[in-house]
Short mmCIF file of C-alpha atoms (C1' of nucleotides) in Angstrom, two decimals:
data_model
loop_
_atom_site.label_atom_id
_atom_site.label_comp_id
_atom_site.label_asym_id
_atom_site.label_seq_id
_atom_site.Cartn_x
_atom_site.Cartn_y
_atom_site.Cartn_z
CA MET E 1 19.15 85.65 -53.76
CA PRO E 2 16.64 86.07 -50.97
CA ALA E 3 17.14 85.56 -47.27
CA ALA E 4 20.67 84.41 -48.00
CA ILE E 5 22.37 83.20 -44.85
CA THR E 6 25.59 85.08 -44.26
CA GLU E 7 28.85 83.59 -43.14
CA GLU E 8 28.52 85.33 -39.79
CA GLN E 9 25.09 83.79 -39.38
CA HIS E 10 26.61 80.37 -39.98
CA ALA E 11 29.26 80.99 -37.37
CA ARG E 12 26.66 82.24 -34.90
CA ASP E 13 24.47 79.21 -35.56
CA ARG E 14 27.39 76.88 -35.07
CA ARG E 15 28.13 78.47 -31.74
CA THR E 16 24.52 78.30 -30.59
CA LEU E 17 24.18 74.74 -31.76
CA LEU E 18 27.40 73.47 -30.22
CA ASP E 19 26.57 75.25 -26.97
CA ALA E 20 23.26 73.42 -26.74
CA ALA E 21 24.82 70.15 -27.89
CA GLU E 22 27.61 70.35 -25.36
CA ASP E 23 25.21 70.99 -22.52
CA LEU E 24 22.66 68.32 -23.44
CA PHE E 25 25.02 65.57 -24.55
CA TYR E 26 27.30 66.00 -21.57
CA ARG E 27 24.44 66.10 -19.12
CA ARG E 28 22.41 63.17 -20.36
CA GLY E 29 24.59 61.17 -22.70
CA VAL E 30 24.74 61.16 -26.45
CA GLN E 31 22.11 58.62 -27.36
CA ALA E 32 19.59 59.86 -24.83
CA VAL E 33 19.24 63.23 -26.56
CA GLY E 34 17.38 63.29 -29.84
CA MET E 35 17.91 65.71 -32.68
CA ASP E 36 14.50 67.22 -32.06
CA GLU E 37 15.30 68.06 -28.48
CA LEU E 38 18.58 69.55 -29.61
CA ARG E 39 16.75 71.60 -32.23
CA ALA E 40 14.39 72.94 -29.56
CA ALA E 41 17.25 73.79 -27.20
CA ALA E 42 19.28 75.51 -29.89
CA GLY E 43 16.25 77.30 -31.31
CA LEU E 44 17.41 76.42 -34.81
CA PRO E 45 15.48 74.81 -37.65
CA LEU E 46 16.39 71.20 -38.22
CA LYS E 47 17.28 72.08 -41.78
CA ARG E 48 19.96 74.51 -40.69
CA ILE E 49 21.39 72.01 -38.27
CA TYR E 50 21.74 69.43 -41.01
CA ARG E 51 23.30 72.01 -43.27
CA LEU E 52 25.94 72.74 -40.66
CA TYR E 53 26.63 69.09 -39.86
CA PRO E 54 25.48 66.28 -42.13
CA THR E 55 24.88 63.78 -39.33
CA LYS E 56 24.46 63.63 -35.59
CA GLU E 57 27.82 61.93 -35.33
CA ALA E 58 29.59 64.74 -37.21
CA LEU E 59 27.95 67.24 -34.89
CA ILE E 60 29.14 65.31 -31.84
CA VAL E 61 32.68 65.19 -33.18
CA ALA E 62 32.62 68.94 -33.81
CA MET E 63 31.30 69.49 -30.30
CA LEU E 64 34.04 67.36 -28.79
CA GLU E 65 36.73 69.08 -30.82
CA ARG E 66 35.58 72.54 -29.80
CA ARG E 67 35.34 71.43 -26.20
CA ASP E 68 38.84 70.03 -26.43
CA ARG E 69 40.23 73.34 -27.64
CA ARG E 70 38.44 75.23 -24.91
CA TRP E 71 39.31 72.73 -22.18
CA ARG E 72 43.01 72.59 -22.93
CA GLY E 73 43.17 76.30 -23.57
CA SER E 74 41.69 76.99 -20.16
CA LEU E 75 44.15 74.61 -18.53
CA ALA E 76 47.09 76.14 -20.36
CA ALA E 77 46.06 79.63 -19.32
CA HIS E 78 45.81 78.54 -15.70
CA LEU E 79 49.22 76.90 -15.79
CA ASP E 80 50.90 79.77 -17.58
CA ALA E 81 50.06 82.03 -14.67
CA VAL E 82 52.22 79.97 -12.32
CA ALA E 83 55.93 80.74 -12.47
CA ASP E 84 57.52 78.05 -10.32
CA PRO E 85 57.71 74.74 -12.19
CA ARG E 86 56.91 72.59 -9.19
CA GLU E 87 53.99 74.79 -8.18
CA ARG E 88 52.86 74.71 -11.77
CA VAL E 89 52.52 70.92 -11.62
CA LEU E 90 50.44 71.19 -8.48
CA ALA E 91 48.35 73.90 -10.12
CA LEU E 92 47.15 71.27 -12.57
CA PHE E 93 45.27 69.65 -9.72
CA ASP E 94 43.88 72.93 -8.47
CA TRP E 95 42.51 73.53 -11.93
CA LEU E 96 41.03 70.02 -11.97
CA GLY E 97 39.50 70.63 -8.54
CA ALA E 98 37.80 73.79 -9.77
CA TRP E 99 36.47 71.85 -12.77
CA PHE E 100 35.17 69.04 -10.56
CA ALA E 101 33.36 71.58 -8.41
CA GLU E 102 31.48 73.10 -11.33
CA PRO E 103 27.74 72.43 -11.12
CA GLY E 104 26.76 69.52 -13.34
CA PHE E 105 30.26 68.07 -13.50
CA ARG E 106 29.86 64.51 -14.65
CA GLY E 107 33.32 63.21 -15.48
CA CYS E 108 35.25 63.35 -18.72
CA ALA E 109 33.04 64.03 -21.74
CA TRP E 110 35.39 62.12 -24.01
CA VAL E 111 35.58 59.08 -21.78
CA ASN E 112 31.81 59.13 -21.42
CA ALA E 113 31.24 59.34 -25.16
CA HIS E 114 33.88 56.74 -25.86
CA GLY E 115 32.44 54.39 -23.26
CA GLU E 116 28.92 54.87 -24.55
CA LEU E 117 29.54 54.35 -28.24
CA GLY E 118 32.84 52.52 -28.39
CA PRO E 119 34.02 51.07 -31.66
CA SER E 120 30.65 51.55 -33.33
CA ALA E 121 31.40 55.27 -33.69
CA PRO E 122 35.03 55.38 -34.82
CA ALA E 123 35.13 59.13 -35.38
CA ILE E 124 34.03 59.77 -31.82
CA ALA E 125 36.46 57.21 -30.43
CA GLU E 126 39.21 58.94 -32.36
CA ALA E 127 38.18 62.31 -30.95
CA ALA E 128 38.50 60.83 -27.47
CA ARG E 129 41.93 59.37 -28.20
CA SER E 130 43.06 62.62 -29.74
CA HIS E 131 41.96 64.59 -26.69
CA LYS E 132 43.73 62.18 -24.36
CA ARG E 133 46.90 62.29 -26.42
CA ALA E 134 46.90 66.08 -26.30
CA PHE E 135 46.22 66.20 -22.57
CA HIS E 136 48.94 63.63 -22.00
CA ALA E 137 51.40 65.73 -23.96
CA GLN E 138 50.42 68.78 -21.96
CA VAL E 139 51.09 66.97 -18.68
CA VAL E 140 54.35 65.46 -19.87
CA ASP E 141 55.50 68.92 -20.87
CA LEU E 142 54.38 70.35 -17.55
CA VAL E 143 56.05 67.75 -15.37
CA GLY E 144 59.12 67.50 -17.56
CA ALA E 145 60.24 70.90 -16.27
CA VAL E 146 60.52 69.41 -12.79
CA ASP E 147 61.14 65.70 -13.07
CA ALA E 148 60.49 63.89 -16.32
CA SER E 149 60.56 60.51 -14.61
CA ALA E 150 57.40 61.42 -12.71
CA ALA E 151 55.45 62.57 -15.75
CA GLU E 152 53.55 59.37 -16.52
CA ALA E 153 52.50 58.84 -12.93
CA VAL E 154 51.33 62.42 -12.56
CA TYR E 155 49.32 62.02 -15.74
CA LEU E 156 47.69 58.85 -14.46
CA LEU E 157 46.91 60.55 -11.15
CA ALA E 158 45.10 63.27 -13.05
CA GLU E 159 43.13 60.75 -15.11
CA GLY E 160 42.28 58.80 -11.99
CA ALA E 161 41.06 61.90 -10.22
CA ILE E 162 38.78 62.78 -13.14
CA VAL E 163 37.12 59.35 -13.10
CA VAL E 164 36.70 59.22 -9.36
CA ALA E 165 35.36 62.75 -9.15
CA GLY E 166 33.00 61.96 -12.00
CA VAL E 167 31.55 58.81 -10.51
CA HIS E 168 31.29 60.02 -6.93
CA GLY E 169 30.70 63.70 -7.58
CA ASP E 170 33.56 64.30 -5.18
CA PRO E 171 35.78 67.28 -6.03
CA ALA E 172 38.19 66.33 -3.23
CA ALA E 173 39.67 63.67 -5.50
CA ALA E 174 41.73 66.53 -6.92
CA GLU E 175 43.35 67.18 -3.57
CA ARG E 176 44.21 63.53 -3.09
CA ALA E 177 45.76 63.41 -6.53
CA ARG E 178 47.63 66.62 -5.78
CA ALA E 179 49.08 65.09 -2.63
CA GLY E 180 50.16 62.08 -4.65
CA ALA E 181 51.86 64.26 -7.23
CA ARG E 182 53.60 66.20 -4.47
CA ALA E 183 54.94 62.99 -3.01
CA LEU E 184 56.14 61.82 -6.41
CA LEU E 185 57.97 65.05 -7.11
CA ALA E 186 59.49 65.09 -3.64
CA ALA E 187 60.61 61.50 -4.11
CA SER E 188 62.85 61.71 -7.12
CA GLY E 189 63.28 65.46 -7.62
CA GLY E 190 65.29 67.89 -5.51
CA ALA E 191 64.07 67.75 -1.91
CA ASP E 192 63.06 71.33 -1.20
CA ALA E 193 59.60 70.31 -0.06
CA PRO E 194 58.34 68.20 2.85
CA PRO E 195 57.89 64.52 1.91
CA ALA E 196 54.14 64.40 2.54
CA GLY E 197 51.12 66.45 3.52
CA MET F 1 1.53 21.85 -12.67
CA PRO F 2 2.93 21.26 -16.15
CA ALA F 3 6.29 22.21 -17.47
CA ALA F 4 7.01 23.87 -14.18
CA ILE F 5 10.32 25.68 -14.26
CA THR F 6 12.58 24.47 -11.48
CA GLU F 7 14.74 26.62 -9.30
CA GLU F 8 17.85 25.20 -10.91
CA GLN F 9 16.46 26.17 -14.29
CA HIS F 10 16.01 29.70 -13.05
CA ALA F 11 19.58 29.83 -11.84
CA ARG F 12 20.83 28.43 -15.12
CA ASP F 13 18.78 30.96 -17.09
CA ARG F 14 20.07 33.78 -14.99
CA ARG F 15 23.62 32.69 -15.69
CA THR F 16 23.04 32.37 -19.42
CA LEU F 17 21.25 35.68 -19.56
CA LEU F 18 23.80 37.63 -17.55
CA ASP F 19 26.61 36.09 -19.57
CA ALA F 20 25.06 37.33 -22.80
CA ALA F 21 24.18 40.67 -21.24
CA GLU F 22 27.67 41.23 -19.91
CA ASP F 23 29.24 40.47 -23.26
CA LEU F 24 26.88 42.55 -25.37
CA PHE F 25 26.45 45.54 -23.07
CA TYR F 26 30.17 45.80 -22.37
CA ARG F 27 31.10 45.47 -26.00
CA ARG F 28 28.63 47.88 -27.55
CA GLY F 29 27.16 49.95 -24.74
CA VAL F 30 23.92 49.60 -22.91
CA GLN F 31 21.54 51.56 -25.09
CA ALA F 32 22.88 50.18 -28.32
CA VAL F 33 21.79 46.63 -27.49
CA GLY F 34 18.08 45.93 -27.64
CA MET F 35 16.19 43.35 -25.64
CA ASP F 36 15.52 41.35 -28.78
CA GLU F 37 19.19 41.06 -29.60
CA LEU F 38 19.85 40.03 -26.03
CA ARG F 39 17.09 37.43 -26.26
CA ALA F 40 18.64 36.01 -29.40
CA ALA F 41 22.11 35.90 -27.85
CA ALA F 42 20.91 34.28 -24.65
CA GLY F 43 18.63 31.86 -26.49
CA LEU F 44 15.89 32.54 -23.97
CA PRO F 45 12.27 33.52 -24.57
CA LEU F 46 11.57 37.15 -23.87
CA LYS F 47 8.94 36.07 -21.37
CA ARG F 48 11.48 34.28 -19.24
CA ILE F 49 13.83 37.21 -19.34
CA TYR F 50 11.12 39.51 -18.07
CA ARG F 51 10.21 37.02 -15.38
CA LEU F 52 13.80 37.01 -14.15
CA TYR F 53 14.21 40.79 -14.29
CA PRO F 54 11.23 43.11 -14.57
CA THR F 55 13.02 45.75 -16.65
CA LYS F 56 16.12 46.19 -18.73
CA GLU F 57 17.52 48.47 -16.06
CA ALA F 58 17.12 45.82 -13.34
CA LEU F 59 18.88 43.34 -15.59
CA ILE F 60 21.75 45.74 -16.13
CA VAL F 61 22.09 46.32 -12.40
CA ALA F 62 22.14 42.57 -11.76
CA MET F 63 24.76 42.16 -14.48
CA LEU F 64 26.94 44.88 -12.98
CA GLU F 65 26.60 43.42 -9.49
CA ARG F 66 27.59 39.94 -10.62
CA ARG F 67 30.48 41.36 -12.59
CA ASP F 68 31.59 43.30 -9.52
CA ARG F 69 31.66 40.15 -7.41
CA ARG F 70 33.61 38.28 -10.05
CA TRP F 71 36.00 41.15 -10.77
CA ARG F 72 36.91 41.82 -7.19
CA GLY F 73 37.03 38.15 -6.36
CA SER F 74 39.52 37.58 -9.14
CA LEU F 75 41.63 40.48 -7.97
CA ALA F 76 41.55 39.29 -4.37
CA ALA F 77 42.59 35.80 -5.42
CA HIS F 78 45.51 37.19 -7.39
CA LEU F 79 46.65 39.38 -4.50
CA ASP F 80 46.27 36.65 -1.90
CA ALA F 81 48.85 34.58 -3.74
CA VAL F 82 51.54 37.20 -3.11
CA ALA F 83 53.12 37.05 0.33
CA ASP F 84 55.29 40.18 0.48
CA PRO F 85 53.14 43.28 1.15
CA ARG F 86 55.11 45.55 -1.15
CA GLU F 87 55.09 43.02 -3.95
CA ARG F 88 51.40 42.54 -3.33
CA VAL F 89 50.77 46.20 -4.08
CA LEU F 90 52.69 45.92 -7.33
CA ALA F 91 50.77 42.74 -8.15
CA LEU F 92 47.64 44.86 -8.39
CA PHE F 93 49.09 46.44 -11.51
CA ASP F 94 50.12 43.11 -12.95
CA TRP F 95 46.56 41.94 -12.54
CA LEU F 96 45.30 45.13 -14.20
CA GLY F 97 47.76 44.63 -17.04
CA ALA F 98 46.44 41.13 -17.65
CA TRP F 99 42.90 42.50 -17.67
CA PHE F 100 43.82 45.27 -20.12
CA ALA F 101 45.36 42.69 -22.44
CA GLU F 102 42.22 40.59 -22.61
CA PRO F 103 40.67 40.65 -26.08
CA GLY F 104 37.80 43.10 -26.24
CA PHE F 105 38.93 45.11 -23.23
CA ARG F 106 37.15 48.43 -23.42
CA GLY F 107 37.69 50.16 -20.12
CA CYS F 108 35.71 50.01 -16.91
CA ALA F 109 32.19 48.67 -17.42
CA TRP F 110 30.88 50.70 -14.50
CA VAL F 111 32.42 53.95 -15.66
CA ASN F 112 31.10 53.30 -19.15
CA ALA F 113 27.58 52.61 -17.94
CA HIS F 114 27.69 55.55 -15.56
CA GLY F 115 28.98 57.86 -18.25
CA GLU F 116 26.38 56.67 -20.73
CA LEU F 117 23.29 56.91 -18.55
CA GLY F 118 24.30 59.22 -15.75
CA PRO F 119 21.67 60.54 -13.38
CA SER F 120 18.80 59.31 -15.55
CA ALA F 121 19.44 55.75 -14.33
CA PRO F 122 20.03 56.15 -10.60
CA ALA F 123 20.20 52.43 -9.87
CA ILE F 124 22.99 51.98 -12.40
CA ALA F 125 24.85 55.05 -11.13
CA GLU F 126 24.62 53.62 -7.63
CA ALA F 127 25.99 50.28 -8.85
CA ALA F 128 28.95 52.14 -10.30
CA ARG F 129 29.57 54.07 -7.10
CA SER F 130 29.25 50.91 -5.06
CA HIS F 131 31.79 49.12 -7.22
CA LYS F 132 34.20 52.01 -6.97
CA ARG F 133 33.79 52.22 -3.21
CA ALA F 134 34.53 48.51 -2.88
CA PHE F 135 37.56 48.66 -5.16
CA HIS F 136 38.82 51.68 -3.29
CA ALA F 137 38.50 49.84 0.02
CA GLN F 138 40.36 46.89 -1.47
CA VAL F 139 43.24 49.10 -2.55
CA VAL F 140 43.37 51.01 0.74
CA ASP F 141 43.55 47.71 2.56
CA LEU F 142 46.23 46.46 0.19
CA VAL F 143 48.45 49.52 0.41
CA GLY F 144 47.81 50.02 4.10
CA ALA F 145 50.01 47.02 4.85
CA VAL F 146 52.95 48.89 3.36
CA ASP F 147 52.36 52.61 3.67
CA ALA F 148 48.90 53.94 4.39
CA SER F 149 49.87 57.44 3.30
CA ALA F 150 50.33 56.22 -0.26
CA ALA F 151 46.97 54.46 -0.49
CA GLU F 152 44.94 57.19 -2.15
CA ALA F 153 47.57 57.92 -4.76
CA VAL F 154 47.99 54.24 -5.60
CA TYR F 155 44.23 53.97 -5.96
CA LEU F 156 44.13 56.94 -8.32
CA LEU F 157 47.01 55.47 -10.33
CA ALA F 158 44.98 52.31 -10.79
CA GLU F 159 41.88 54.24 -11.87
CA GLY F 160 43.94 56.34 -14.23
CA ALA F 161 45.50 53.27 -15.80
CA ILE F 162 42.06 51.74 -16.40
CA VAL F 163 40.80 54.83 -18.24
CA VAL F 164 43.90 55.27 -20.32
CA ALA F 165 44.09 51.62 -21.25
CA GLY F 166 40.41 51.69 -22.12
CA VAL F 167 40.55 54.70 -24.40
CA HIS F 168 43.81 53.84 -26.14
CA GLY F 169 43.61 50.06 -25.99
CA ASP F 170 47.08 50.21 -24.48
CA PRO F 171 47.80 47.56 -21.82
CA ALA F 172 51.15 49.18 -21.06
CA ALA F 173 49.36 51.79 -18.99
CA ALA F 174 49.47 49.19 -16.22
CA GLU F 175 53.26 49.18 -16.26
CA ARG F 176 53.46 52.94 -16.09
CA ALA F 177 51.06 52.97 -13.16
CA ARG F 178 53.08 50.21 -11.52
CA ALA F 179 56.24 52.27 -11.82
CA GLY F 180 54.42 55.19 -10.25
CA ALA F 181 53.23 53.08 -7.34
CA ARG F 182 56.76 51.75 -6.87
CA ALA F 183 58.10 55.27 -6.66
CA LEU F 184 55.42 56.27 -4.18
CA LEU F 185 56.13 53.32 -1.93
CA ALA F 186 59.88 53.88 -2.13
CA ALA F 187 59.36 57.53 -1.28
CA SER F 188 57.68 57.38 2.09
CA GLY F 189 58.06 53.73 3.09
CA GLY F 190 61.20 51.92 4.23
CA ALA F 191 63.84 52.18 1.51
CA ASP F 192 64.63 48.58 0.63
CA ALA F 193 63.97 49.12 -3.03
CA PRO F 194 65.64 51.30 -5.67
CA PRO F 195 63.96 54.71 -6.00
CA ALA F 196 62.83 54.27 -9.58
CA GLY F 197 62.71 51.87 -12.54
"C1'" DT R 1 5.37 94.17 -59.11
"C1'" DC R 2 6.61 89.88 -60.30
"C1'" DA R 3 9.68 85.77 -60.93
"C1'" DG R 4 12.55 83.03 -58.66
"C1'" DT R 5 14.80 81.20 -54.92
"C1'" DT R 6 15.35 79.83 -50.23
"C1'" DT R 7 13.69 79.73 -45.89
"C1'" DG R 8 11.26 77.74 -41.56
"C1'" DA R 9 8.01 74.66 -39.33
"C1'" DG R 10 6.97 70.44 -38.86
"C1'" DA R 11 4.87 66.31 -41.13
"C1'" DA R 12 6.47 62.10 -43.00
"C1'" DC R 13 9.39 57.96 -43.39
"C1'" DG R 14 11.37 53.88 -42.11
"C1'" DT R 15 13.21 51.73 -38.39
"C1'" DA R 16 13.86 50.16 -33.78
"C1'" DC R 17 13.03 50.44 -29.06
"C1'" DG R 18 11.08 48.27 -24.23
"C1'" DT R 19 7.32 45.93 -22.87
"C1'" DT R 20 2.90 43.39 -23.18
"C1'" DC R 21 -0.25 40.28 -25.28
"C1'" DT R 22 -2.07 36.46 -28.15
"C1'" DC R 23 -2.34 32.02 -29.28
"C1'" DT R 24 -1.13 27.45 -29.99
"C1'" DA R 25 1.30 23.47 -28.33
"C1'" DT R 26 3.00 20.97 -24.67
"C1'" DC R 27 3.24 19.17 -20.33
"C1'" DT R 28 1.39 17.43 -15.50
"C1'" DC R 29 -1.69 15.52 -12.62
"C1'" DT R 30 -5.66 12.71 -11.79
"C1'" DA G 1 -7.25 10.01 -21.52
"C1'" DG G 2 -8.83 14.34 -20.43
"C1'" DA G 3 -8.77 18.81 -17.92
"C1'" DG G 4 -6.17 22.52 -16.80
"C1'" DA G 5 -2.45 25.37 -16.61
"C1'" DT G 6 1.69 27.17 -18.47
"C1'" DA G 7 5.24 27.42 -21.78
"C1'" DG G 8 7.35 29.43 -26.10
"C1'" DA G 9 7.40 32.21 -30.38
"C1'" DG G 10 6.78 36.24 -31.96
"C1'" DA G 11 3.17 39.68 -33.28
"C1'" DA G 12 1.48 43.89 -31.45
"C1'" DC G 13 1.71 48.41 -29.16
"C1'" DG G 14 3.00 52.88 -28.38
"C1'" DT G 15 6.73 55.68 -28.68
"C1'" DA G 16 10.82 57.82 -30.35
"C1'" DC G 17 14.71 57.90 -33.17
"C1'" DG G 18 17.77 60.16 -37.33
"C1'" DT G 19 16.92 61.97 -41.50
"C1'" DT G 20 14.28 63.68 -45.53
"C1'" DC G 21 10.54 65.98 -47.65
"C1'" DT G 22 6.60 69.16 -48.36
"C1'" DC G 23 4.86 73.51 -48.90
"C1'" DA G 24 3.37 77.92 -47.79
"C1'" DA G 25 5.63 82.18 -46.58
"C1'" DA G 26 9.28 85.60 -47.05
"C1'" DC G 27 12.64 87.74 -49.22
"C1'" DT G 28 15.73 89.49 -53.37
"C1'" DG G 29 16.83 91.55 -57.70
"C1'" DA G 30 15.11 93.68 -61.80
#
DNA sequence: TCAGTTTGAGAACGTACGTTCTCTATCTCT
DNA sequence: AGAGATAGAGAACGTACGTTCTCAAACTGA
């Protein structure tokens, strides 16, 4: 067996490849980036890429799934650091604001991919739904500790902020959503916070 | 001058073409539909299409602009029919719910196009921003008659509902957003409505 | 050292894109 | 009726796509 590719090499390649894929596909859209450009960016032979993922679509799904784990993990870590339940809900929007302010932020990768390909790429559409389900559950859990009746609205505020920030490149959408969430929690929850501002 | 194409013919062609473009591009995405498929769907010679719009991108922009006029006009008409300001705000979400329930609903056409093409199609990105600005102004105006401080949150609820309904194909997102808006208005406005439900 | 295997680089394949061009047929005006 | 211009249909053009294939080079085990 010559030049056998080790398991660690595979893992390293996957990382390199998904890093390049995430950057390129998020920045320019999925169909606008060809496999050859991806190969050049990843510095990997096309053959290895196709051994790791049999099709471009499979690669995109893997990229979205890894991004989902990272994205929600980062959010969870941020929220876990906040003790007070009400503050923890508001911290969601601080985290979103920091995301929006990242250079190259261009909205929700899953919404973008879903909107671009739609029903003609069912696996990608399912990855988008799965991500949204998981994020929804995260928010419901988060808000449930304060006022379960506000959970759906807070979730929709977060989704709305992501779209608006994405289209306008305006990180301040997070603050507006945060103010909305604050008002919602003040409305039906215990009133230990001012009603607005 | 033989077979001269009249101005009315031009207008008719534009309508036919943009109808086909709106259907195909919204359903399958912008890059997934070729000019030849569009030609076949519109039943127009390619030459005429390129006389009406010099490039595919210009055609897409024209399609988005016409859709924007129609979309916001329809919303305005629906809202104008509601006398009570508070009910008028809630009527926004009824209108959204009806839109979500339309067969083939697949989210916001502008967000989809923006997410697909991004900064590599500046004219389309600008059409998306322009639509969002106009919709935002419409909502601010609408909510301002009841409680201006709730306007931004109501707007974000609407945007959130559109995304969620688009990804999950779930028209009920409109009702959840409506409940959120109701709570927001009850919170800071005059309290002539129950606080939730 | 020598089979034998697998690698990497990129050519090749078949298809499809957006746009332009060709060419014939049709129409208008005199 | 005849001249002239323009229309329509679709072939042509250059490019780029996702995926597969070729083939010389490099490595392994004996």
